[in-house]
């Protein structure tokens, strides 16, 4: 009989942006499928998910991966939050995506999400002079050298951990603002990319903790002439990836333009601080799409335009967005 440490991870009811929570359950035995992992509960009154007088919420395991930090047979378990009677809790955005993903599965939607984030120590981004500013932006993006990039040891640890855990991480890069980085997850189906993005965020926070560093997803962590942090969401359906896909992509862009406000409403809090029209963004009040245009709401990559098929990049989602909601809104607008 082996002892397994199962880290149950869930999304809380914090507003306007939910936070990750987790706690450990010791399980005796062996775990080979989701059915082997018991449901569990927590005190919802401490996570903005229940009143103190009726505080129990249910954790329903939805996927699990090897724990890349504790290693051995230990696991990380992603959960949906349910009410005590098993119904969907109001903070649970995954259940709705699951329904949509199943309904439109014949479109075979794929997502690749570019997660940008910023390291902080105390009140300053990592590597910034105490209470001051570094040199203006320019040399830092994809930079190398101790004067250009800050926190690479954490970033490498995080990437290794994601690979060990079987997360579909597809790359990393240093970002335009010093102390800011990006990793990409995908391309994967809607539920897979979303579960894995939440899990990889948890792994990032957990690893940075050991370095005494805090990773934040705030879309505009430093006001002024500094790039914000986004979560560009690359999206395609089967017909976009096939011959003649360019026309399907353009039709999708037209539909996205007609539903701009609906999308912005789930693309992350404080996104108006980031989508100003400066720093490689399009204003939050406008919608534009174009080939290779990093100042547009939607960019059609050059390789897609050249091939005549491929995918589109929605540049509007903020770093702190909920991928369950973003993927759901894209499927709803484009596939329905
Ligand atoms: P950028 O040039 O915008 O920085 P990245 O290389 O960071 O682009 O991210 C591109 C993302 O697009 C990757 O996560 C990749 O997995 C994803 N991607 C590639 N092909 C597709 C596709 N057909 N559908 C959806 N996403 C895709
Ligand atoms: Mn990128
Ligand atoms: Mn980027
Ligand atoms: Mn991008």
XYZ file of C-alpha atoms and ligand atoms in Angstrom:
366
model
C 0.000 0.000 0.000
C 1.605 3.275 -1.035
C 0.969 6.755 0.325
C 0.051 9.352 -2.293
C 0.014 13.085 -1.622
C -2.787 14.474 -3.776
C -2.773 18.270 -4.094
C -6.395 19.298 -4.774
C -6.433 22.558 -6.750
C -9.501 24.729 -7.351
C -10.536 28.240 -8.386
C -12.047 30.459 -5.696
C -14.796 33.106 -5.744
C -12.538 36.170 -5.446
C -13.836 39.142 -7.473
C -13.155 40.523 -10.001
C -10.414 37.927 -10.586
C -10.521 34.411 -9.153
C -7.478 33.014 -7.387
C -6.115 29.506 -7.104
C -6.430 27.541 -3.874
C -5.108 24.111 -2.946
C -4.762 21.644 -0.100
C -3.312 18.185 0.320
C -5.084 14.884 0.846
C -3.163 11.756 1.787
C -4.534 8.838 -0.198
C -3.540 5.257 0.571
C -3.508 2.906 -2.393
C -2.838 3.393 -6.072
C -4.385 5.809 -8.545
C -4.726 4.812 -12.168
C -7.825 6.740 -13.224
C -9.973 9.693 -12.187
C -12.441 7.339 -10.493
C -9.750 6.400 -7.961
C -9.614 9.988 -6.681
C -12.288 10.756 -4.081
C -14.402 13.885 -4.064
C -13.551 16.245 -1.231
C -14.841 19.411 0.421
C -13.647 22.756 1.710
C -14.772 25.771 3.703
C -16.390 27.991 1.083
C -16.803 30.844 3.575
C -13.021 31.339 3.477
C -12.849 31.484 -0.327
C -15.784 33.803 -1.116
C -17.834 30.808 -2.245
C -20.309 30.346 0.640
C -21.849 31.916 3.755
C -20.429 30.869 7.132
C -23.746 29.338 8.177
C -23.761 26.954 5.219
C -20.131 26.799 4.270
C -19.392 23.422 2.691
C -18.476 23.284 -0.998
C -17.659 20.153 -2.977
C -14.425 19.467 -4.891
C -15.073 17.282 -7.914
C -11.830 16.009 -9.510
C -11.783 16.609 -13.289
C -8.201 15.749 -14.231
C -4.891 14.866 -12.606
C -1.209 14.975 -13.515
C 2.003 13.752 -11.875
C 3.128 16.250 -9.210
C 6.376 17.616 -10.696
C 7.426 19.185 -7.389
C 6.843 16.375 -4.903
C 7.569 13.816 -7.653
C 7.262 10.058 -7.052
C 3.633 8.854 -7.251
C 2.208 12.135 -5.954
C -0.340 14.002 -8.043
C -1.903 17.391 -8.743
C -5.677 17.194 -9.063
C -7.701 19.881 -10.853
C -11.248 20.251 -9.501
C -14.581 21.806 -10.340
C -16.395 23.444 -7.430
C -19.886 22.078 -6.836
C -22.668 22.827 -4.350
C -23.274 20.220 -1.631
C -26.058 18.673 -3.775
C -23.641 18.248 -6.698
C -25.067 21.075 -8.813
C -22.700 23.547 -10.508
C -21.451 26.298 -8.161
C -21.875 29.851 -9.475
C -18.077 30.351 -9.482
C -17.611 27.258 -11.672
C -16.962 28.376 -15.272
C -15.668 24.996 -16.443
C -19.005 23.192 -16.520
C -20.381 25.553 -19.194
C -17.270 25.146 -21.353
C -17.543 21.365 -21.096
C -21.080 21.521 -22.461
C -20.077 23.819 -25.356
C -16.971 21.786 -26.199
C -19.050 18.624 -26.440
C -21.767 20.330 -28.495
C -19.289 21.671 -31.077
C -16.753 18.832 -30.973
C -17.181 18.187 -34.720
C -15.548 21.626 -35.329
C -12.437 20.283 -33.560
C -11.472 23.630 -31.972
C -7.814 23.990 -30.975
C -6.346 26.625 -28.664
C -2.791 27.775 -27.971
C -2.540 30.281 -25.130
C 0.423 32.614 -24.577
C 0.536 33.277 -20.846
C 2.440 36.434 -19.963
C 3.279 37.202 -16.331
C 5.495 39.433 -14.206
C 7.762 38.543 -11.303
C 7.643 40.841 -8.270
C 9.736 41.061 -5.142
C 7.913 43.276 -2.685
C 6.586 46.270 -4.635
C 9.055 46.148 -7.548
C 9.318 43.872 -10.563
C 12.188 41.418 -10.252
C 15.500 43.008 -11.308
C 14.264 46.607 -11.041
C 16.230 49.024 -8.863
C 14.557 49.536 -5.459
C 11.934 52.271 -5.822
C 13.192 53.172 -9.311
C 13.107 52.225 -12.969
C 15.434 50.263 -15.242
C 16.524 51.489 -18.672
C 13.614 52.029 -21.125
C 12.146 49.019 -22.941
C 13.972 47.773 -26.015
C 16.700 45.264 -25.237
C 14.796 42.952 -22.891
C 12.464 40.969 -25.201
C 14.064 37.546 -25.788
C 17.219 38.981 -24.223
C 20.192 37.183 -22.774
C 22.594 38.281 -20.037
C 22.341 39.293 -16.400
C 21.652 42.923 -17.349
C 18.786 41.997 -19.716
C 16.702 39.250 -18.108
C 15.682 38.552 -14.541
C 14.385 35.285 -13.091
C 15.535 32.807 -15.712
C 16.284 30.162 -13.036
C 12.625 30.228 -11.968
C 11.427 30.170 -15.571
C 13.596 27.146 -16.409
C 12.429 25.317 -13.268
C 8.827 26.019 -14.233
C 9.292 24.802 -17.793
C 10.979 21.584 -16.608
C 8.203 20.991 -14.089
C 5.507 21.456 -16.758
C 7.275 18.980 -19.047
C 7.609 16.431 -16.190
C 3.901 16.830 -15.424
C 2.921 16.199 -19.034
C 1.545 19.697 -19.609
C 1.453 20.656 -23.296
C 3.819 23.602 -22.846
C 5.109 24.713 -26.247
C 7.690 27.378 -25.347
C 8.900 30.261 -23.190
C 10.361 33.708 -23.817
C 11.504 36.795 -21.952
C 9.095 39.695 -22.554
C 9.409 43.364 -23.508
C 9.228 44.692 -19.928
C 12.121 43.526 -17.723
C 10.929 40.946 -15.174
C 8.110 39.898 -17.512
C 8.019 36.457 -19.169
C 5.727 34.250 -21.235
C 5.020 30.559 -21.640
C 2.679 28.980 -24.163
C 0.345 26.004 -23.705
C -1.145 24.261 -26.703
C -2.433 23.736 -29.261
C -4.974 21.579 -27.431
C -8.735 21.183 -27.142
C -10.693 23.697 -25.060
C -10.909 21.761 -21.783
C -7.383 20.388 -22.035
C -5.760 23.770 -22.682
C -7.793 25.438 -19.927
C -7.198 22.786 -17.255
C -3.518 22.720 -18.159
C -3.196 26.514 -18.131
C -4.691 26.705 -14.616
C -2.398 23.871 -13.475
C 0.679 25.509 -15.020
C -0.223 28.806 -13.298
C -0.396 26.933 -9.988
C 2.994 25.312 -10.657
C 4.454 28.746 -11.480
C 3.232 30.316 -8.231
C 4.389 27.291 -6.249
C 7.898 27.231 -7.718
C 8.349 31.014 -7.472
C 7.345 30.713 -3.793
C 10.572 28.766 -3.120
C 12.547 31.688 -4.596
C 10.697 34.256 -2.470
C 9.266 35.716 -5.676
C 5.640 36.425 -6.545
C 4.351 35.935 -10.095
C 1.434 38.233 -10.939
C -1.000 38.074 -13.858
C -2.099 41.711 -13.526
C -2.608 43.065 -17.086
C -0.811 46.335 -16.324
C 1.552 45.655 -13.430
C 3.485 48.922 -13.941
C 1.643 52.040 -15.115
C 3.130 54.219 -17.844
C 5.376 53.408 -20.761
C 5.723 49.692 -19.998
C 4.107 46.786 -21.796
C 1.132 45.147 -20.144
C 0.647 41.395 -19.760
C -1.732 39.510 -22.017
C -2.851 36.000 -22.792
C -3.018 35.980 -26.605
C -5.341 33.136 -27.509
C -4.557 31.347 -30.776
C -7.581 29.597 -32.164
C -8.498 27.356 -35.070
C -11.205 24.974 -36.156
C -10.835 22.019 -38.490
C -12.043 23.996 -41.508
C -9.602 26.855 -40.746
C -6.736 24.380 -40.821
C -7.739 22.874 -44.168
C -7.422 24.201 -47.717
C -9.585 27.307 -48.124
C -9.284 27.992 -44.396
C -8.377 31.657 -44.908
C -11.973 32.441 -45.893
C -13.237 30.673 -42.745
C -10.764 32.682 -40.640
C -11.939 35.970 -42.198
C -15.591 35.033 -41.579
C -14.676 34.249 -37.955
C -13.019 37.669 -37.604
C -16.182 39.369 -38.884
C -18.271 37.481 -36.305
C -15.793 38.332 -33.557
C -16.069 42.016 -34.501
C -19.846 41.897 -34.089
C -19.493 40.423 -30.572
C -16.572 42.554 -29.373
C -18.166 43.739 -26.098
C -19.310 40.227 -25.117
C -15.767 38.992 -25.500
C -14.188 41.917 -23.662
C -16.556 41.263 -20.736
C -14.825 37.917 -20.071
C -11.292 38.783 -21.233
C -10.021 39.819 -17.781
C -10.414 42.613 -15.226
C -8.435 45.884 -15.618
C -7.890 45.048 -19.295
C -8.722 48.669 -20.194
C -5.408 49.668 -18.564
C -3.624 47.401 -21.046
C -5.643 47.745 -24.275
C -4.828 51.412 -24.875
C -3.794 51.311 -28.523
C -0.138 51.611 -27.468
C 2.404 48.853 -26.658
C 1.353 46.412 -29.402
C -2.362 46.565 -28.548
C -5.551 47.802 -30.173
C -7.764 50.105 -28.069
C -10.407 48.266 -26.030
C -13.012 50.496 -27.755
C -12.080 49.377 -31.272
C -12.021 46.121 -33.214
C -9.629 45.505 -36.096
C -8.141 42.422 -37.663
C -5.261 42.058 -40.070
C -2.444 39.920 -41.352
C 0.711 40.236 -39.253
C -0.744 43.295 -37.428
C 0.337 43.405 -33.775
C -1.709 46.578 -33.311
C -4.931 44.749 -34.222
C -7.461 42.979 -31.987
C -7.021 39.828 -34.061
C -3.801 39.052 -35.883
C -3.724 36.539 -38.707
C -0.170 35.169 -38.619
C 1.911 35.669 -41.770
C 2.410 31.896 -42.107
C -1.370 31.391 -42.104
C -1.900 34.047 -44.792
C 0.885 32.559 -46.913
C -0.408 28.989 -46.603
C -4.042 30.046 -47.080
C -5.084 28.180 -43.934
C -4.105 27.949 -40.269
C -5.273 29.910 -37.231
C -6.038 33.345 -35.835
C -4.574 35.086 -32.785
C -6.999 36.914 -30.484
C -4.704 39.487 -28.855
C -7.368 40.937 -26.547
C -7.422 38.509 -23.564
C -5.541 39.825 -20.514
C -3.003 37.740 -18.594
C -5.493 37.307 -15.729
C -8.307 35.921 -17.897
C -10.149 32.704 -17.107
C -9.393 30.306 -20.007
C -12.679 28.444 -19.413
C -14.546 31.665 -20.219
C -12.290 32.789 -23.071
C -12.452 29.414 -24.857
C -16.214 29.263 -24.333
C -16.724 32.729 -25.835
C -14.627 31.863 -28.912
C -16.506 28.616 -29.533
C -19.856 30.346 -28.989
C -19.124 33.216 -31.418
C -17.239 31.335 -34.113
C -18.791 27.851 -34.165
C -22.427 28.542 -33.282
P 3.613 34.941 -31.056
O 4.335 35.075 -32.363
O 2.298 35.628 -31.067
O 4.460 35.310 -29.873
P 3.745 32.208 -29.947
O 4.750 31.375 -30.652
O 4.107 32.729 -28.615
O 3.251 33.367 -30.952
O 2.397 31.366 -29.732
C 1.702 30.793 -30.768
C 0.780 29.752 -30.207
O -0.098 29.315 -31.238
C 1.460 28.517 -29.660
O 0.989 28.260 -28.361
C 0.989 27.412 -30.604
O 0.842 26.208 -29.918
C -0.347 27.943 -31.058
N -0.831 27.355 -32.322
C -0.110 26.905 -33.376
N -0.914 26.408 -34.333
C -2.189 26.525 -33.880
C -3.465 26.192 -34.404
N -3.617 25.617 -35.623
N -4.554 26.462 -33.662
C -4.428 27.046 -32.456
N -3.252 27.386 -31.910
C -2.135 27.127 -32.600
Mn 4.243 34.725 -27.880
Mn 4.186 37.874 -25.654
Mn 1.178 36.539 -29.501
